PDB file of C-alpha atoms in Angstrom:
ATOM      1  CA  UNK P   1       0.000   0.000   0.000  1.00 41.00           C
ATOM      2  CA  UNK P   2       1.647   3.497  -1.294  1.00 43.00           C
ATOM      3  CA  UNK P   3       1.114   6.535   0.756  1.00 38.00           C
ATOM      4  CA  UNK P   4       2.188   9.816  -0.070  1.00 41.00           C
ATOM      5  CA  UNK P   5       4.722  12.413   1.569  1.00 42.00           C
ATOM      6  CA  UNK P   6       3.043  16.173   0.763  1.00 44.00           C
ATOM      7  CA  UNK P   7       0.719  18.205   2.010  1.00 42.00           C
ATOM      8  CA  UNK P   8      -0.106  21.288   2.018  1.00 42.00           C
ATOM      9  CA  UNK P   9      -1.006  24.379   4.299  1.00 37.00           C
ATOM     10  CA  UNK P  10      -3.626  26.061   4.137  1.00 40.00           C
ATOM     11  CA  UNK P  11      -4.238  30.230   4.503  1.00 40.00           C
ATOM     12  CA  UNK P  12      -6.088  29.351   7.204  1.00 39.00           C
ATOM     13  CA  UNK P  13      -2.912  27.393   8.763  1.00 39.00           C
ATOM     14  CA  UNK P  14      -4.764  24.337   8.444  1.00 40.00           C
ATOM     15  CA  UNK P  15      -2.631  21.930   7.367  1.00 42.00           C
ATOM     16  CA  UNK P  16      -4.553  19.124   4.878  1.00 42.00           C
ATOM     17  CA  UNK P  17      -2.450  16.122   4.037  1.00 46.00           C
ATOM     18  CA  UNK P  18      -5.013  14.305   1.432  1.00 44.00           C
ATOM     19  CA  UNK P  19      -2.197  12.143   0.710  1.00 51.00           C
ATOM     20  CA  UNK P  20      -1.872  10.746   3.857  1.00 50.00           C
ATOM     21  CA  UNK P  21      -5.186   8.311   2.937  1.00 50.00           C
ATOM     22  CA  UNK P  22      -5.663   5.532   1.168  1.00 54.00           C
ATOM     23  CA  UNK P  23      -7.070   6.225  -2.734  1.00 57.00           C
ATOM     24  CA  UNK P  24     -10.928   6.289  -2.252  1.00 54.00           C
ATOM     25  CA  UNK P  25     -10.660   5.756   2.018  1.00 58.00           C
ATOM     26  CA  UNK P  26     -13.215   7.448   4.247  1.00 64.00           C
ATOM     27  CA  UNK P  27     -12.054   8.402   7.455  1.00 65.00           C
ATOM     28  CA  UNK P  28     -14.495   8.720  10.813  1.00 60.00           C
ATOM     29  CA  UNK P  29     -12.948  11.770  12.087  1.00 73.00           C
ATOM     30  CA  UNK P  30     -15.271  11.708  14.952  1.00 89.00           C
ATOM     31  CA  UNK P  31     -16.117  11.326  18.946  1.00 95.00           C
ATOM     32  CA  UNK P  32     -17.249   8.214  20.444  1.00 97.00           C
ATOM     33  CA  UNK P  33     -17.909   7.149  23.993  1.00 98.00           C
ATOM     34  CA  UNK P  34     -19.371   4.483  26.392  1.00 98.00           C
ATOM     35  CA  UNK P  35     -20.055   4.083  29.900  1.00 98.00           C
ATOM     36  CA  UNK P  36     -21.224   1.924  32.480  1.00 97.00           C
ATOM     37  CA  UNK P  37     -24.224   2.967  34.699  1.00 97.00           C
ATOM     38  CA  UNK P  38     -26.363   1.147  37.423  1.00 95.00           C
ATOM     39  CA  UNK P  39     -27.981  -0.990  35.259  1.00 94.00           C
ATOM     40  CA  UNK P  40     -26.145  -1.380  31.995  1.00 96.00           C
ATOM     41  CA  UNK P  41     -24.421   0.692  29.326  1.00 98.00           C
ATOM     42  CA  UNK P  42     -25.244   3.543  26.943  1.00 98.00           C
ATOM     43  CA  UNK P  43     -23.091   3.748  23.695  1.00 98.00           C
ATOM     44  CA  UNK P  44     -22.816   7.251  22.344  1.00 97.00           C
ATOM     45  CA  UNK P  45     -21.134   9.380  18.848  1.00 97.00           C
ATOM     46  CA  UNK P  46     -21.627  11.846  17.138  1.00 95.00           C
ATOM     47  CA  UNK P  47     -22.651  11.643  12.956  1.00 94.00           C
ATOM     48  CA  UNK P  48     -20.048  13.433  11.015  1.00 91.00           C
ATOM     49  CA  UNK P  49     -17.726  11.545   8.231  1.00 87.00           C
ATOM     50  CA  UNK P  50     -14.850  13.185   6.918  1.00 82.00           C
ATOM     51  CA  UNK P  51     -12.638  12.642   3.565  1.00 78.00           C
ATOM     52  CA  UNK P  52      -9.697  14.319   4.492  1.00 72.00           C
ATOM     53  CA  UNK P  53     -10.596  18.041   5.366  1.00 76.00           C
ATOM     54  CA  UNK P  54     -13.996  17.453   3.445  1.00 82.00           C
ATOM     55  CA  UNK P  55     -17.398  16.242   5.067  1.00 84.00           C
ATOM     56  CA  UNK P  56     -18.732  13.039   3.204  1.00 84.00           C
ATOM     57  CA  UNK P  57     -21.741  12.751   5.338  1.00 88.00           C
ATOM     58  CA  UNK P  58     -23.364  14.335   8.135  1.00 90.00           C
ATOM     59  CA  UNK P  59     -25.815  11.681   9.413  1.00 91.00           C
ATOM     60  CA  UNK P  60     -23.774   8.756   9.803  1.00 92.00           C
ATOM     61  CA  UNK P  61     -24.929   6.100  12.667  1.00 94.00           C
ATOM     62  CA  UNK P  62     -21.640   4.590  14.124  1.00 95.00           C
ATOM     63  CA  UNK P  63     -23.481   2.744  16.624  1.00 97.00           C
ATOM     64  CA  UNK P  64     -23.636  -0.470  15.354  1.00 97.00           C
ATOM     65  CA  UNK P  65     -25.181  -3.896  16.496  1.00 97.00           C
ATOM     66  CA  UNK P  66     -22.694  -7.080  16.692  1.00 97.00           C
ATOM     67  CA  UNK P  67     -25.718  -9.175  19.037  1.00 95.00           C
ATOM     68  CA  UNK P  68     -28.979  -8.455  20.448  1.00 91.00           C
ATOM     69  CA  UNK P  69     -27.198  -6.032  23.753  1.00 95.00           C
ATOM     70  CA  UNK P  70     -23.522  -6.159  22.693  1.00 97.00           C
ATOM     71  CA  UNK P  71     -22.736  -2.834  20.151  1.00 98.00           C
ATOM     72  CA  UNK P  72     -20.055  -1.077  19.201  1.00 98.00           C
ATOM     73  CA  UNK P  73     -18.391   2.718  18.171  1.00 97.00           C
ATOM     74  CA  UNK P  74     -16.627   2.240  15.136  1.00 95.00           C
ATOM     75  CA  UNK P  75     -13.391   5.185  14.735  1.00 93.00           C
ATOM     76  CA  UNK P  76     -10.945   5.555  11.529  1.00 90.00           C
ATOM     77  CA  UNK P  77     -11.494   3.848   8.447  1.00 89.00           C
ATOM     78  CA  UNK P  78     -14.939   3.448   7.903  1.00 88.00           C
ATOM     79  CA  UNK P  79     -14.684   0.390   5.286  1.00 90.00           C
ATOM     80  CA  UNK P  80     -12.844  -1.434   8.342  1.00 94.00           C
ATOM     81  CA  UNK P  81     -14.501  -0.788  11.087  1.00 94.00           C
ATOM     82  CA  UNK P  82     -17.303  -1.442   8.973  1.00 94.00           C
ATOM     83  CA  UNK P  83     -15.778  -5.401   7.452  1.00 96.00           C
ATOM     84  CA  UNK P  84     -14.727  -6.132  11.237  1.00 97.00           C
ATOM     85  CA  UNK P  85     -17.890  -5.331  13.319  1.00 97.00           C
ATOM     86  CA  UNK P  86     -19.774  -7.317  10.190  1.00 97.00           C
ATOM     87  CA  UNK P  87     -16.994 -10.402  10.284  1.00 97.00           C
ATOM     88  CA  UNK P  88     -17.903 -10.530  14.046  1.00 97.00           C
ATOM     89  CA  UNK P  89     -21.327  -9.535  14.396  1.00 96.00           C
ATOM     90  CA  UNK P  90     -21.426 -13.280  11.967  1.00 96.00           C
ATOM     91  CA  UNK P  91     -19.682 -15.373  14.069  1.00 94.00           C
ATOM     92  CA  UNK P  92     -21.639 -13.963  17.448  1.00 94.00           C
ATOM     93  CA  UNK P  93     -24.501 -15.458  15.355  1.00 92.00           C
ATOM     94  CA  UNK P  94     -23.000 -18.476  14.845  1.00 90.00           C
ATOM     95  CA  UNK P  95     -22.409 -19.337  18.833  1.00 90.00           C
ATOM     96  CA  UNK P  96     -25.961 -17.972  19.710  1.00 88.00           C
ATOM     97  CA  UNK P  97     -26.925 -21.003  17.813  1.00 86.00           C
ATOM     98  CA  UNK P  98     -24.629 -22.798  19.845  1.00 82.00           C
ATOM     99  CA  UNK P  99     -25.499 -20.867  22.998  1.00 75.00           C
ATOM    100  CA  UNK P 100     -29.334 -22.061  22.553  1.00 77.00           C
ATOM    101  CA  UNK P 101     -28.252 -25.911  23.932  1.00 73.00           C
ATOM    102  CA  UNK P 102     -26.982 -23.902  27.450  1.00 66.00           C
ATOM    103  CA  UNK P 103     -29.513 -23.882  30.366  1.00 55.00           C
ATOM    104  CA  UNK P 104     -27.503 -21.488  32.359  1.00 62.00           C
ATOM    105  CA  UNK P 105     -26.838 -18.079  31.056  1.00 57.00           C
ATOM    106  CA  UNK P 106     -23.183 -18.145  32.865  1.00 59.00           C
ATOM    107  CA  UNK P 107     -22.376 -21.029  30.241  1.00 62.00           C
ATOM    108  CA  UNK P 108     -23.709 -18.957  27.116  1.00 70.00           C
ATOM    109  CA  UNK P 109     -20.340 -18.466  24.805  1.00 77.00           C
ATOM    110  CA  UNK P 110     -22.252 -14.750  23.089  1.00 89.00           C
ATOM    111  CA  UNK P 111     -20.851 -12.056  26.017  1.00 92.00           C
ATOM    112  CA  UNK P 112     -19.683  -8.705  26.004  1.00 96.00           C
ATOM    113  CA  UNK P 113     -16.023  -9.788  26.669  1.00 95.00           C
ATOM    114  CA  UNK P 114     -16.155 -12.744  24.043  1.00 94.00           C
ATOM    115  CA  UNK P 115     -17.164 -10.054  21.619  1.00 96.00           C
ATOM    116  CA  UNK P 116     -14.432  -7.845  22.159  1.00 97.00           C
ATOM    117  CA  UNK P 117     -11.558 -10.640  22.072  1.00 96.00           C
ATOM    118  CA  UNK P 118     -12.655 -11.282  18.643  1.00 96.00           C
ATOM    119  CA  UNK P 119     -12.503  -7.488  17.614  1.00 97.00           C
ATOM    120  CA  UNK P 120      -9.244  -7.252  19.535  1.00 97.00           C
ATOM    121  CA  UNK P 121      -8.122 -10.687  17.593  1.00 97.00           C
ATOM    122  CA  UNK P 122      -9.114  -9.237  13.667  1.00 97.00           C
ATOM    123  CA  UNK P 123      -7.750  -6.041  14.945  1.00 97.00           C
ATOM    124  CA  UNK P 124      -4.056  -7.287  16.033  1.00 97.00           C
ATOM    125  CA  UNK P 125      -3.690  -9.484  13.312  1.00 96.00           C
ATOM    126  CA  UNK P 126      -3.975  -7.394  10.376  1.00 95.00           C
ATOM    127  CA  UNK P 127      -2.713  -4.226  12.336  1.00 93.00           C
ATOM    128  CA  UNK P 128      -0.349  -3.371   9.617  1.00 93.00           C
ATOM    129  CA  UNK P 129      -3.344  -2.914   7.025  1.00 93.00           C
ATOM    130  CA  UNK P 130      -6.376  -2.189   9.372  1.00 92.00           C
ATOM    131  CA  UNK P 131      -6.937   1.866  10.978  1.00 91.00           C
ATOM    132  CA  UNK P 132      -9.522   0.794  13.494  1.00 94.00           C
ATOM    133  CA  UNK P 133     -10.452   1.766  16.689  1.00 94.00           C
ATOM    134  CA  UNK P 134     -13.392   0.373  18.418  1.00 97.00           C
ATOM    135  CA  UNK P 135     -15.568   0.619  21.588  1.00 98.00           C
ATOM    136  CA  UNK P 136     -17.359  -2.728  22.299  1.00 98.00           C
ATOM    137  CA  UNK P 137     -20.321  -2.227  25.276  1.00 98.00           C
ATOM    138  CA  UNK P 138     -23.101  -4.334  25.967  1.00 97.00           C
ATOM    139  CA  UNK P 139     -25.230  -6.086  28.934  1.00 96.00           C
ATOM    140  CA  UNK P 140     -25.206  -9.423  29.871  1.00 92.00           C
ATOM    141  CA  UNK P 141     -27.123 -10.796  32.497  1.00 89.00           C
ATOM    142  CA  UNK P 142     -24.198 -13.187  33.954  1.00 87.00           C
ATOM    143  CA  UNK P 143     -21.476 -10.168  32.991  1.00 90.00           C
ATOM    144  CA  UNK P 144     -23.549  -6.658  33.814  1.00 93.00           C
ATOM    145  CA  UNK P 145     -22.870  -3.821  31.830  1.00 96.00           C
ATOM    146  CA  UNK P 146     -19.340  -3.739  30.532  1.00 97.00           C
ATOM    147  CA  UNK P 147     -17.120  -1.474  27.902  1.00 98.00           C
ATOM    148  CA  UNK P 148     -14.247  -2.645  26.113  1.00 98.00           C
ATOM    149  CA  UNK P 149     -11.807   0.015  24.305  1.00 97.00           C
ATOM    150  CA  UNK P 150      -9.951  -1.908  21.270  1.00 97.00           C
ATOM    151  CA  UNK P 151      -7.653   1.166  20.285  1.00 95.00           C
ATOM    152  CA  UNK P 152      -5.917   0.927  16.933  1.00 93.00           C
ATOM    153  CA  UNK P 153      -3.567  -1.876  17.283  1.00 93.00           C
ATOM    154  CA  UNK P 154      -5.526  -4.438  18.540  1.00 95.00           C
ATOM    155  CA  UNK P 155      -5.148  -4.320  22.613  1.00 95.00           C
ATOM    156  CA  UNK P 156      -8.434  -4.560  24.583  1.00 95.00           C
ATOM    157  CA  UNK P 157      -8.791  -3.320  27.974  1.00 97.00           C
ATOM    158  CA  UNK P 158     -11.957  -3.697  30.263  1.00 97.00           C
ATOM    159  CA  UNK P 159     -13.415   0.006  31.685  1.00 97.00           C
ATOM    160  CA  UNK P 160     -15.897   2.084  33.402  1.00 96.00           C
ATOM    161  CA  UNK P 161     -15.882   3.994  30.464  1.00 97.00           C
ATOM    162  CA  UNK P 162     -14.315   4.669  27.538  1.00 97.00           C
ATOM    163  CA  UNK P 163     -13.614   7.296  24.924  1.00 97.00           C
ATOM    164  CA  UNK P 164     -12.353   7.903  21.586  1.00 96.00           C
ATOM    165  CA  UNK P 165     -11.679   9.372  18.020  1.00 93.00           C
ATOM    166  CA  UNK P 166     -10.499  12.939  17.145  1.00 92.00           C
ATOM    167  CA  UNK P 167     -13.269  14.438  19.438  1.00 94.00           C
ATOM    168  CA  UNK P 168     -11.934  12.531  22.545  1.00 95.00           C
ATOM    169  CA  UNK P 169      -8.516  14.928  22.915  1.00 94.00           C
ATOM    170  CA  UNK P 170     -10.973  17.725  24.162  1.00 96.00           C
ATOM    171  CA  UNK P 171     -12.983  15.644  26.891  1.00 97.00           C
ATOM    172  CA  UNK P 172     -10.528  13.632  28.733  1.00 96.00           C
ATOM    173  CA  UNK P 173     -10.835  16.576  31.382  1.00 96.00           C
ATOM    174  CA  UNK P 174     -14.383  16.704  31.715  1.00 97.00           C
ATOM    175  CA  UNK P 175     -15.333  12.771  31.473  1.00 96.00           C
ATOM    176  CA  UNK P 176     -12.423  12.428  34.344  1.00 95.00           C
ATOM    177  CA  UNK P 177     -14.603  15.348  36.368  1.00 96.00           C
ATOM    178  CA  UNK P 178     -17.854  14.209  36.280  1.00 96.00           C
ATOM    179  CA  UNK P 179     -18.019  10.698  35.464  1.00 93.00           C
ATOM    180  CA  UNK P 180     -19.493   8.805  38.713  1.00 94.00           C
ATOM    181  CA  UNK P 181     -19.657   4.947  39.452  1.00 94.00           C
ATOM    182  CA  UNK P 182     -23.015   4.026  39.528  1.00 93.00           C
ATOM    183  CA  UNK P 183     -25.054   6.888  37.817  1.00 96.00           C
ATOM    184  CA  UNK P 184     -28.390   6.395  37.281  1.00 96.00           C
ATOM    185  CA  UNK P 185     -29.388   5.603  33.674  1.00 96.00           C
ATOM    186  CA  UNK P 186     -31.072   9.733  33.066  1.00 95.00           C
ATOM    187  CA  UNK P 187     -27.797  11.151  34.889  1.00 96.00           C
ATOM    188  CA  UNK P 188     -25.716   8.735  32.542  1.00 97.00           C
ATOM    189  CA  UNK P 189     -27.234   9.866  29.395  1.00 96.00           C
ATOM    190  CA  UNK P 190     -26.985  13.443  30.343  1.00 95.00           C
ATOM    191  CA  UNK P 191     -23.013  13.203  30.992  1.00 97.00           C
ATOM    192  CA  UNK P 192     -22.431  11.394  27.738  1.00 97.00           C
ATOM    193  CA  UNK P 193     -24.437  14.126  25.694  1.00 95.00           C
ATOM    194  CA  UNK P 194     -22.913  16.707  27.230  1.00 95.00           C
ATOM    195  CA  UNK P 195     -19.127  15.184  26.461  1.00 96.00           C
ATOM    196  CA  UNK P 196     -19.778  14.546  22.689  1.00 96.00           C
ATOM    197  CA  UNK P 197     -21.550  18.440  22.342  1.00 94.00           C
ATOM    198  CA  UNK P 198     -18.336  19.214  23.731  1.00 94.00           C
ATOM    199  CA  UNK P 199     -16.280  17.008  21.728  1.00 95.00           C
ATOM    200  CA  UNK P 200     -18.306  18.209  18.699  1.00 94.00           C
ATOM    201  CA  UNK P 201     -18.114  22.126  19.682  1.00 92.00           C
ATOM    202  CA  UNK P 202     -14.115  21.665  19.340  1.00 93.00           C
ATOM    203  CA  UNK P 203     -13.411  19.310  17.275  1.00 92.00           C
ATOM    204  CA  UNK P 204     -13.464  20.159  13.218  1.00 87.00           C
ATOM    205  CA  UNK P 205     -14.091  16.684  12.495  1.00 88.00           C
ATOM    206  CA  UNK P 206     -16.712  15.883  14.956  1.00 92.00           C
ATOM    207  CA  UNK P 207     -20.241  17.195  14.553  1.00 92.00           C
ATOM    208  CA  UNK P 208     -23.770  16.760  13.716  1.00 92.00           C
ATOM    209  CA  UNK P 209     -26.569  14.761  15.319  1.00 93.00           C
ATOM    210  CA  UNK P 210     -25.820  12.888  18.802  1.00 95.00           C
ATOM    211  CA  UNK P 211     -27.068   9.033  18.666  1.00 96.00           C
ATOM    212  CA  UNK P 212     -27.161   6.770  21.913  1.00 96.00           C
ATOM    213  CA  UNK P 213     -27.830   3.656  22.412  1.00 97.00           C
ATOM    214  CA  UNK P 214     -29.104   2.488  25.908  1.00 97.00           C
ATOM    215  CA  UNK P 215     -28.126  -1.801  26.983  1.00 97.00           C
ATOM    216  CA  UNK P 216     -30.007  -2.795  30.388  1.00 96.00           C
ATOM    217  CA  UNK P 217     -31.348  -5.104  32.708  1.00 93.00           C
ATOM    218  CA  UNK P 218     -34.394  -2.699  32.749  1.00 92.00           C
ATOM    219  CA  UNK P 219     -35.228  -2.718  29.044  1.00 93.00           C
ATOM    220  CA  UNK P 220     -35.747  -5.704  26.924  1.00 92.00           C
ATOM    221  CA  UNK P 221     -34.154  -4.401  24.081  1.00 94.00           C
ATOM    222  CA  UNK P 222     -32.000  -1.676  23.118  1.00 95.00           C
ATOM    223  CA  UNK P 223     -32.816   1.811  23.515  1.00 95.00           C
ATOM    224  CA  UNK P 224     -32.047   4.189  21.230  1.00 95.00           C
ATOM    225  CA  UNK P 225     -32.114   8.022  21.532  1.00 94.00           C
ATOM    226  CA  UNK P 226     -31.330  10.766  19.123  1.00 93.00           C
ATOM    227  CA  UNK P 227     -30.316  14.658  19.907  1.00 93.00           C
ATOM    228  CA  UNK P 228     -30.680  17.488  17.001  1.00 87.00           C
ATOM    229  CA  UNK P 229     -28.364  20.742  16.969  1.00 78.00           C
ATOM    230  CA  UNK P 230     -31.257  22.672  15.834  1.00 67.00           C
ATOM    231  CA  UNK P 231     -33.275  22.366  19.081  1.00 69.00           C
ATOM    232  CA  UNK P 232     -30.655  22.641  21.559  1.00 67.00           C
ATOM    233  CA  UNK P 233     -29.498  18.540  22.130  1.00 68.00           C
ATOM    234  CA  UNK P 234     -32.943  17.835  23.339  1.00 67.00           C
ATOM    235  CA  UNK P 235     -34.563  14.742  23.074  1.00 64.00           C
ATOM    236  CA  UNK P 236     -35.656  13.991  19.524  1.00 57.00           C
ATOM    237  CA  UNK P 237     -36.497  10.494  18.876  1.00 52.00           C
ATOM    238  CA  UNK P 238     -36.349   6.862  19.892  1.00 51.00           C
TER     239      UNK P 238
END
């Protein structure tokens, strides 16, 4: 794979390296989070795809489903974060098929940390051709809630919550401020909306509409909520 060695600067000091990306590639310059809260997990990101310094669309949904509660935030290449979650949202099918034999839940194979070793697995393996970096969340009812950060590279690490993308450089502060242990599922969804409009009010490549998606004991299946810029963040639509 050929990359180039120029850019350019911009008069606005800017400086756009469009050679720096694979022919054709669309990058997720973007802001992605999860976190754990008393009952589960909420997945959150914000909708803005970037070619380079251009915008290629500003509705994309980056939440994306690998079982029935186990998502994921994809981050970087869009056409690989997009073939991985795909490659492994197949095989969790696969063992739920297997998984319907088990009696106890504890013994089911489809779980929240199964699901990320397989992201971390694609990921490490073709590191040298793959930019992908992923957030796996989901509840389980032998597991809880849990969020898994597969960075670009392929390492996975287990945490309360998570962050990433271009967006996340701005938020570290804040999400280290007012993230609690054991928020209440409103309180939750109100700290990860107000990180991404941050996220998105300073970083160029983050923006658009906000998109959660809520993974608990108390719903039966996943909750999804959507924020506009035109009325202020509030709550738009399920």
């Amino acid at each position: 794979m050929e990359f180039g060695n120029t850019g350019s600067l911009a008069e606005d000091g800017i400086h756009v390296d469009m050679d720096r990306l694979k022919k054709g590639e669309v990058n997720l310059g973007t802001s992605i989070m999860a976190v754990t809260f008393k009952d589960g997990v909420i997945l959150g990101a914000d909708s803005r795809t970037t070619t380079g310094a251009y915008i290629a669309n500003r509705v994309t949904d980056k939440l994306t489903e690998v079982h029935k509660k186990i998502w994921c935030c994809r981050s970087g290449s869009a056409a690989d974060t997009q073939a991985i979650a795909d490659i492994v949202k197949y095989e969790m099918g696969l063992f739920d098929v297997m998984d319907q034999t088990m009696a106890q839940a504890k013994d089911r194979l489809v779980t929240t940390s199964f699901a990320a070793s397989r992201f971390s697995a694609y990921c490490y393996d073709n590191k040298d051709m793959l930019t992908a970096g992923l957030i796996v969340a989901g509840y389980h009812p032998a597991e809880g809630g849990r969020v898994y950060s597969v960075p670009i590279g392929g390492s996975y690490h287990r945490q309360d919550y998570a962050i990433g993308g271009s967006g996340s450089t701005y938020i570290y502060g804040f999400c280290d401020e007012n993230w609690e242990p054991g928020m209440s599922e409103e309180d939750a969804v109100e700290f990860v909306k107000e990180a991404l409009r941050q996220a998105m009010k300073w970083d160029g490549s983050s923006g658009g509409v906000i998109r959660m998606m809520i993974l608990s004991s108390e719903h039966k299946h996943p909750v999804r909520h959507l924020y506009l810029p035109d009325d202020d963040y509030r709550r738009n639509a399920n």
